[in-house]
Amino acid sequence: MSIQNPVFIPGPTNMPDAIRKACDMATIDHRSPLFGDILHPCIAGVRKVLKSDDAHIFIFPSTGTGGWETALTNTLCAGDKVLAARNGMFSHRWIDMCERHGLDMHIVETPWGHGISADQYEEILKADKTHDIKVVLATHNETATGVKSDIAAIRRALDAAGHPAMLFVDGVSSIGSMDFRMDEWGVDIAVTGSQKGFMLPAGLAIIGFSEKAMHASKTAQLPRTFFSIDDMANGYAANAFPYTPPVGLMNGLKLSLELLEAEGLENVFARHTRIAEGVRRATAAWGLELCATAPEFYSDTVSAIRTPEGFNATDIVTHAAENYGMAFGVGLGEVAGKVFRIGHLGSLTDAMMLSGLGVAEMCMADLGLDIKQGSGVGAAQEFYRQGAASAKKAAA
Ligand SMILES: *Cc1c(COP(=O)(O)O)cnc(C)c1O
């Protein structure tokens, strides 16, 4: 098919034409002030999106995964103790990376569909009288299960325990789409990538470091070369990278940040909440349930929808691609075959979302599920008609 539908995978997300065009530019000298004119607005813009006054921002040619590695290798030594919760595929992968770097993991196994328990973190931190735990990891939005965790509550747990550990947050599928407050939540490292909330192709790891994390980098001994923040900071001081920067992508990021600011971050978040609530109403109208087990966990960027016992949820994704040219997300890891995912972040409108819901219900009916055509779409339409006012109420 030469005419393309929007994608409903939770990243990479749909790209506005203006951003695609901004990425497509003639070669410039990447060691000239011309590059500085792209780099410095990107750094300032990312800081605003993170809601931080003075975080040190680093942008690497990489993806979110490289952002995880940047966080770990620049701040820790082999054998350092790290506290993390595993509640989905992405938190699992970050834990796996920690283990491969020889870090000593304290893992809180958490049911997939639940958020991180700040109470459990607090208990563990209180018991760590000798302050061996150096870092607490938190995945803000578990993209595999459509589950949001309360980062402010995790900060309160650290404070209640009087524990000096740093807080590192994976915000790859939340930053730029859901409220994120680096300074207010006392986040020491925030990690994201280009291909989700920023509506760009994959290719950039975007990371914010607090002063405390910068300080930890002075004594960290894990090996890093490509991901060295010192080398990167030295490069920035000369309007450059320590190696060749992906100039077109960075030019796209500059525009993406301008677009987010023009819409207004709070409006961007409200739009995501409204679109997500329509998806949730559709899910309920289909008689299906989310993988997320309680409203406090509902993600505004991705919904993982459970299908009935004995039905392979992945068939919906395959069927949609083959018959309707539409992309949804498959279930990953523990929930493979049990859920399919609708990504609803980035460059998306209510009307685009209705097209996704319409195709999802056609697929489910084609595959023999008892889904009345129009039921989910109708529920979402009724909600979207009420407009932004009710979205604010639903979010409250
Ligand atoms: C997408 C994603 C990642 C991985 O990012 P890549 O860019 O694929 O390396 C990590 N964490 C979360 C929560 C994600 O959604």
XYZ file of C-alpha atoms and ligand atoms in Angstrom:
411
model
C 0.000 0.000 0.000
C 1.431 3.373 -0.919
C -0.916 5.352 1.311
C 0.088 4.907 4.891
C -2.017 4.691 8.034
C -0.760 6.147 11.279
C 1.049 3.620 13.450
C -0.290 2.615 16.856
C 2.869 1.056 18.229
C 4.337 2.622 21.356
C 7.383 3.871 19.487
C 8.663 4.754 17.041
C 5.737 7.133 16.822
C 4.168 9.062 13.949
C 6.272 11.921 12.632
C 4.823 15.318 11.736
C 5.846 16.298 8.188
C 7.634 19.382 9.476
C 9.866 17.213 11.673
C 10.653 14.850 8.794
C 11.661 17.825 6.709
C 13.791 19.263 9.488
C 15.736 15.978 9.646
C 16.415 16.157 5.901
C 19.077 18.816 5.539
C 22.205 19.515 3.545
C 25.539 18.673 5.134
C 27.016 21.306 7.399
C 30.379 21.449 9.129
C 29.618 19.764 12.427
C 32.563 21.523 14.084
C 31.341 24.995 13.216
C 29.066 27.452 15.030
C 26.331 26.304 12.612
C 26.126 23.104 14.625
C 26.154 25.051 17.875
C 22.989 26.797 16.650
C 21.300 23.389 16.626
C 22.966 21.830 19.675
C 22.445 24.548 22.274
C 18.701 25.089 21.666
C 18.290 21.294 21.887
C 19.984 21.236 25.282
C 17.932 24.158 26.585
C 14.701 22.687 25.184
C 15.273 19.243 26.699
C 15.928 20.855 30.085
C 12.515 22.539 29.862
C 10.752 19.305 28.965
C 12.407 17.615 31.959
C 11.229 20.538 34.126
C 14.702 21.147 35.424
C 16.511 24.448 35.952
C 20.058 23.224 35.778
C 20.276 19.546 34.805
C 23.275 18.672 32.634
C 21.826 17.440 29.360
C 23.611 14.907 27.159
C 22.494 13.769 23.733
C 24.205 10.702 22.295
C 23.812 9.079 18.885
C 22.064 6.014 20.308
C 18.659 4.939 21.602
C 17.034 4.773 25.020
C 19.054 1.656 25.794
C 22.255 3.640 25.299
C 20.801 6.181 27.721
C 20.531 3.456 30.373
C 24.171 2.576 29.764
C 25.225 6.224 29.954
C 23.504 6.492 33.341
C 25.107 3.367 34.815
C 28.646 3.541 33.460
C 29.188 7.214 34.301
C 28.110 6.926 37.930
C 28.879 3.440 39.282
C 31.629 0.928 40.001
C 31.422 -2.845 39.495
C 29.885 -4.432 42.584
C 27.847 -1.356 43.532
C 24.416 -2.150 44.894
C 21.353 -1.121 42.885
C 17.682 -1.388 43.867
C 15.199 -2.023 41.045
C 11.685 -3.336 40.479
C 10.863 -5.714 37.638
C 7.287 -5.236 36.403
C 7.648 -5.610 32.633
C 10.020 -6.117 29.737
C 11.694 -2.704 29.864
C 12.468 -2.717 33.581
C 13.685 -6.288 33.025
C 16.096 -5.193 30.304
C 17.561 -2.388 32.401
C 18.100 -4.878 35.252
C 19.720 -7.285 32.788
C 22.078 -4.510 31.675
C 23.001 -3.787 35.308
C 23.789 -7.458 35.856
C 25.983 -7.569 32.755
C 27.921 -4.602 34.130
C 28.604 -6.527 37.332
C 26.298 -4.485 39.558
C 24.849 -6.109 42.666
C 21.102 -6.114 42.111
C 18.386 -6.045 44.738
C 15.330 -6.829 42.643
C 11.741 -6.333 43.763
C 9.729 -8.777 41.672
C 6.462 -6.972 40.949
C 3.428 -8.453 39.196
C 3.237 -7.344 35.558
C 0.311 -4.931 35.525
C 1.302 -3.279 38.809
C 3.366 -0.167 39.371
C 6.465 0.041 41.539
C 5.628 -0.184 45.247
C 7.148 2.874 46.922
C 6.354 1.240 50.286
C 8.492 -1.785 49.439
C 11.299 0.500 48.292
C 11.028 2.433 51.556
C 11.213 -0.735 53.642
C 14.319 -1.927 51.793
C 15.996 1.478 51.999
C 15.251 1.748 55.722
C 16.810 -1.681 56.286
C 19.963 -0.605 54.423
C 21.506 1.079 57.487
C 24.992 1.108 55.965
C 23.749 2.856 52.819
C 25.213 0.250 50.483
C 22.514 0.918 47.877
C 23.970 3.508 45.520
C 21.142 3.839 43.040
C 17.401 3.256 42.907
C 16.011 2.543 39.435
C 12.459 3.291 38.372
C 10.745 2.824 35.026
C 8.257 5.704 34.938
C 6.096 4.135 32.261
C 6.437 0.369 31.669
C 5.727 0.241 27.950
C 5.223 -3.532 27.960
C 2.232 -3.431 30.299
C 0.947 0.139 29.965
C 1.729 0.838 33.614
C 2.762 4.156 35.107
C 4.641 4.353 38.413
C 4.552 7.219 40.876
C 8.031 8.754 40.840
C 7.124 11.419 43.423
C 6.169 8.600 45.825
C 9.541 6.924 45.243
C 11.281 10.205 46.059
C 9.228 10.378 49.273
C 10.315 6.807 50.094
C 13.982 7.767 49.716
C 13.468 10.856 51.872
C 11.469 8.998 54.527
C 14.290 6.473 54.798
C 16.834 9.295 54.947
C 18.720 7.361 52.280
C 21.312 9.081 50.072
C 20.942 6.746 47.049
C 20.528 8.406 43.661
C 17.256 8.021 41.751
C 17.541 7.077 38.070
C 14.339 7.142 36.028
C 13.618 5.569 32.649
C 11.243 8.045 31.047
C 11.652 6.762 27.492
C 7.911 6.364 26.911
C 6.723 9.155 29.193
C 8.964 12.205 28.798
C 7.411 14.713 26.405
C 4.001 12.993 26.646
C 3.267 12.633 30.353
C 4.076 14.968 33.230
C 7.687 14.601 34.328
C 9.355 16.776 36.977
C 13.045 16.114 37.292
C 13.784 18.767 39.919
C 10.609 18.478 41.975
C 10.885 14.672 42.133
C 14.597 14.785 42.904
C 15.483 12.652 39.894
C 19.266 12.280 39.546
C 19.261 10.847 36.041
C 16.401 10.960 33.551
C 16.692 8.834 30.412
C 14.738 9.102 27.186
C 15.095 8.613 23.446
C 14.093 10.392 20.271
C 11.464 8.067 18.825
C 8.616 8.292 21.318
C 7.371 11.578 22.792
C 9.747 13.566 20.590
C 8.167 12.176 17.378
C 11.528 11.564 15.689
C 13.159 8.511 14.172
C 15.178 6.368 16.588
C 18.781 7.485 16.901
C 19.219 9.716 19.938
C 19.642 8.910 23.615
C 18.631 11.976 25.620
C 19.741 12.119 29.241
C 19.627 14.601 32.119
C 22.112 14.451 35.033
C 21.651 16.210 38.386
C 24.621 17.781 40.214
C 24.725 14.724 42.453
C 24.968 12.397 39.445
C 27.669 14.636 37.933
C 29.553 14.376 41.203
C 29.261 10.570 41.188
C 30.872 10.525 37.741
C 34.141 11.745 39.307
C 34.631 8.452 41.151
C 32.735 6.027 38.892
C 34.949 3.289 37.531
C 32.767 1.336 35.129
C 34.408 1.598 31.710
C 32.886 4.022 29.233
C 34.295 5.549 26.100
C 31.553 6.238 23.558
C 29.144 7.113 26.384
C 31.568 9.223 28.424
C 29.760 12.346 29.639
C 33.126 14.045 30.253
C 34.120 13.667 26.613
C 30.660 14.802 25.555
C 30.766 17.871 27.817
C 34.170 18.809 26.408
C 32.738 18.487 22.915
C 29.758 20.725 23.732
C 32.103 23.435 25.001
C 33.443 23.618 21.437
C 30.023 23.392 19.677
C 30.768 19.766 18.843
C 30.544 16.102 19.788
C 33.643 13.995 20.564
C 32.732 12.281 17.277
C 30.416 12.974 14.357
C 26.968 14.050 15.563
C 23.749 13.029 13.766
C 23.099 16.595 12.653
C 19.807 16.003 10.818
C 18.261 14.191 13.777
C 19.378 16.947 16.101
C 17.843 19.515 13.776
C 14.637 17.479 13.984
C 14.884 17.480 17.781
C 15.253 21.247 17.787
C 11.975 21.565 15.887
C 10.265 18.909 17.998
C 11.097 20.897 21.135
C 9.744 24.060 19.496
C 6.506 22.275 18.575
C 6.056 20.925 22.108
C 6.647 24.364 23.548
C 4.260 26.009 21.074
C 1.483 23.560 21.979
C 2.372 23.976 25.657
C 3.577 21.009 27.705
C 0.444 20.963 29.853
C -1.708 20.903 26.700
C 0.420 18.085 25.293
C -0.142 16.079 28.483
C -3.883 16.829 28.463
C -4.107 15.680 24.833
C -2.404 12.397 25.737
C -4.715 11.929 28.731
C -7.786 12.570 26.584
C -6.745 10.238 23.764
C -5.786 7.529 26.282
C -9.093 7.837 28.115
C -10.909 7.240 24.812
C -8.915 4.043 24.338
C -9.782 2.960 27.874
C -13.495 3.616 27.281
C -13.305 1.600 24.065
C -11.612 -1.266 25.907
C -14.373 -1.306 28.518
C -17.041 -1.202 25.804
C -15.452 -4.268 24.191
C -15.760 -6.049 27.529
C -11.983 -6.352 27.765
C -9.558 -5.397 30.499
C -6.277 -3.582 30.609
C -3.134 -5.297 31.808
C -2.761 -2.360 34.241
C -4.681 -3.499 37.303
C -5.812 -0.159 38.775
C -6.575 3.362 37.501
C -3.566 4.803 39.346
C -1.362 2.679 37.059
C -3.063 3.600 33.751
C -0.568 4.904 31.228
C -1.483 7.828 28.999
C 0.943 6.710 26.274
C 0.233 3.010 25.775
C -2.578 0.607 26.645
C -1.923 -3.125 26.909
C -5.260 -4.887 26.429
C -5.850 -8.413 27.676
C -7.681 -10.790 25.334
C -9.805 -13.743 26.512
C -8.121 -16.930 27.774
C -7.189 -19.279 24.925
C -6.995 -16.487 22.329
C -3.595 -15.455 20.955
C -3.493 -11.660 21.204
C -0.604 -11.510 18.746
C -3.025 -12.682 16.003
C -4.714 -9.272 16.214
C -1.423 -7.533 15.446
C -0.587 -9.855 12.549
C -4.119 -9.631 11.151
C -4.178 -5.831 11.345
C -0.880 -5.584 9.481
C -1.840 -8.073 6.788
C -5.421 -7.033 6.182
C -5.694 -3.377 7.099
C -2.138 -2.075 6.862
C -2.194 -0.956 10.451
C 0.422 -1.463 13.153
C -0.341 -2.319 16.781
C 2.124 -3.599 19.389
C 2.500 -7.246 20.388
C 2.744 -8.459 23.970
C 6.298 -8.926 25.230
C 7.837 -11.402 27.656
C 5.460 -12.698 30.320
C 2.425 -11.200 28.616
C 3.291 -12.310 25.056
C 0.120 -13.652 23.405
C -1.980 -12.424 26.330
C -2.128 -8.733 25.442
C -1.932 -6.535 22.395
C -0.828 -2.949 22.770
C -2.185 0.268 21.379
C 0.416 3.006 21.391
C -1.132 6.456 21.735
C 1.706 8.893 22.097
C 3.402 11.515 20.030
C 1.840 13.157 17.005
C -1.756 11.986 17.384
C -5.276 13.414 17.313
C -8.620 12.122 18.552
C -9.625 11.440 14.929
C -6.470 9.434 14.228
C -7.134 7.409 17.361
C -10.664 6.587 16.219
C -9.186 5.021 13.074
C -7.001 2.777 15.214
C -9.873 1.741 17.450
C -12.023 1.075 14.382
C -9.467 -1.267 12.853
C -8.802 -2.991 16.195
C -12.443 -3.915 16.538
C -12.666 -5.119 12.927
C -9.682 -7.395 13.559
C -11.110 -8.794 16.769
C -14.423 -9.570 15.057
C -12.624 -11.124 12.045
C -10.777 -13.401 14.466
C -13.976 -14.579 16.140
C -14.091 -12.469 19.273
C -17.540 -11.269 20.270
C -16.951 -7.588 19.540
C -19.847 -5.505 18.255
C -18.622 -3.223 15.477
C -18.719 0.375 16.524
C -18.949 -0.365 20.243
C -15.457 0.778 21.198
C -15.334 3.509 18.579
C -18.716 4.776 19.794
C -17.574 4.922 23.406
C -14.448 6.839 22.391
C -16.476 9.179 20.148
C -18.806 10.047 23.005
C -15.834 10.822 25.195
C -13.926 12.826 22.598
C -17.064 14.885 21.872
C -17.008 16.129 25.445
C -13.624 17.597 24.682
C -10.804 18.763 26.840
C -12.894 19.760 29.858
C -13.820 16.170 30.658
C -10.257 15.013 30.011
C -9.144 17.259 32.831
C -11.805 15.761 35.068
C -10.767 12.200 34.187
C -7.182 13.024 34.980
C -8.008 14.547 38.370
C 11.344 2.063 24.094
C 11.774 1.952 25.506
C 13.095 1.668 25.871
C 14.139 1.279 24.892
O 14.467 2.281 24.079
P 15.261 2.006 22.715
O 15.220 3.344 22.126
O 14.511 0.971 21.963
O 16.637 1.552 23.093
C 13.427 1.688 27.196
N 12.506 1.920 28.149
C 11.232 2.156 27.848
C 10.261 2.406 28.958
C 10.814 2.172 26.531
O 9.532 2.403 26.227
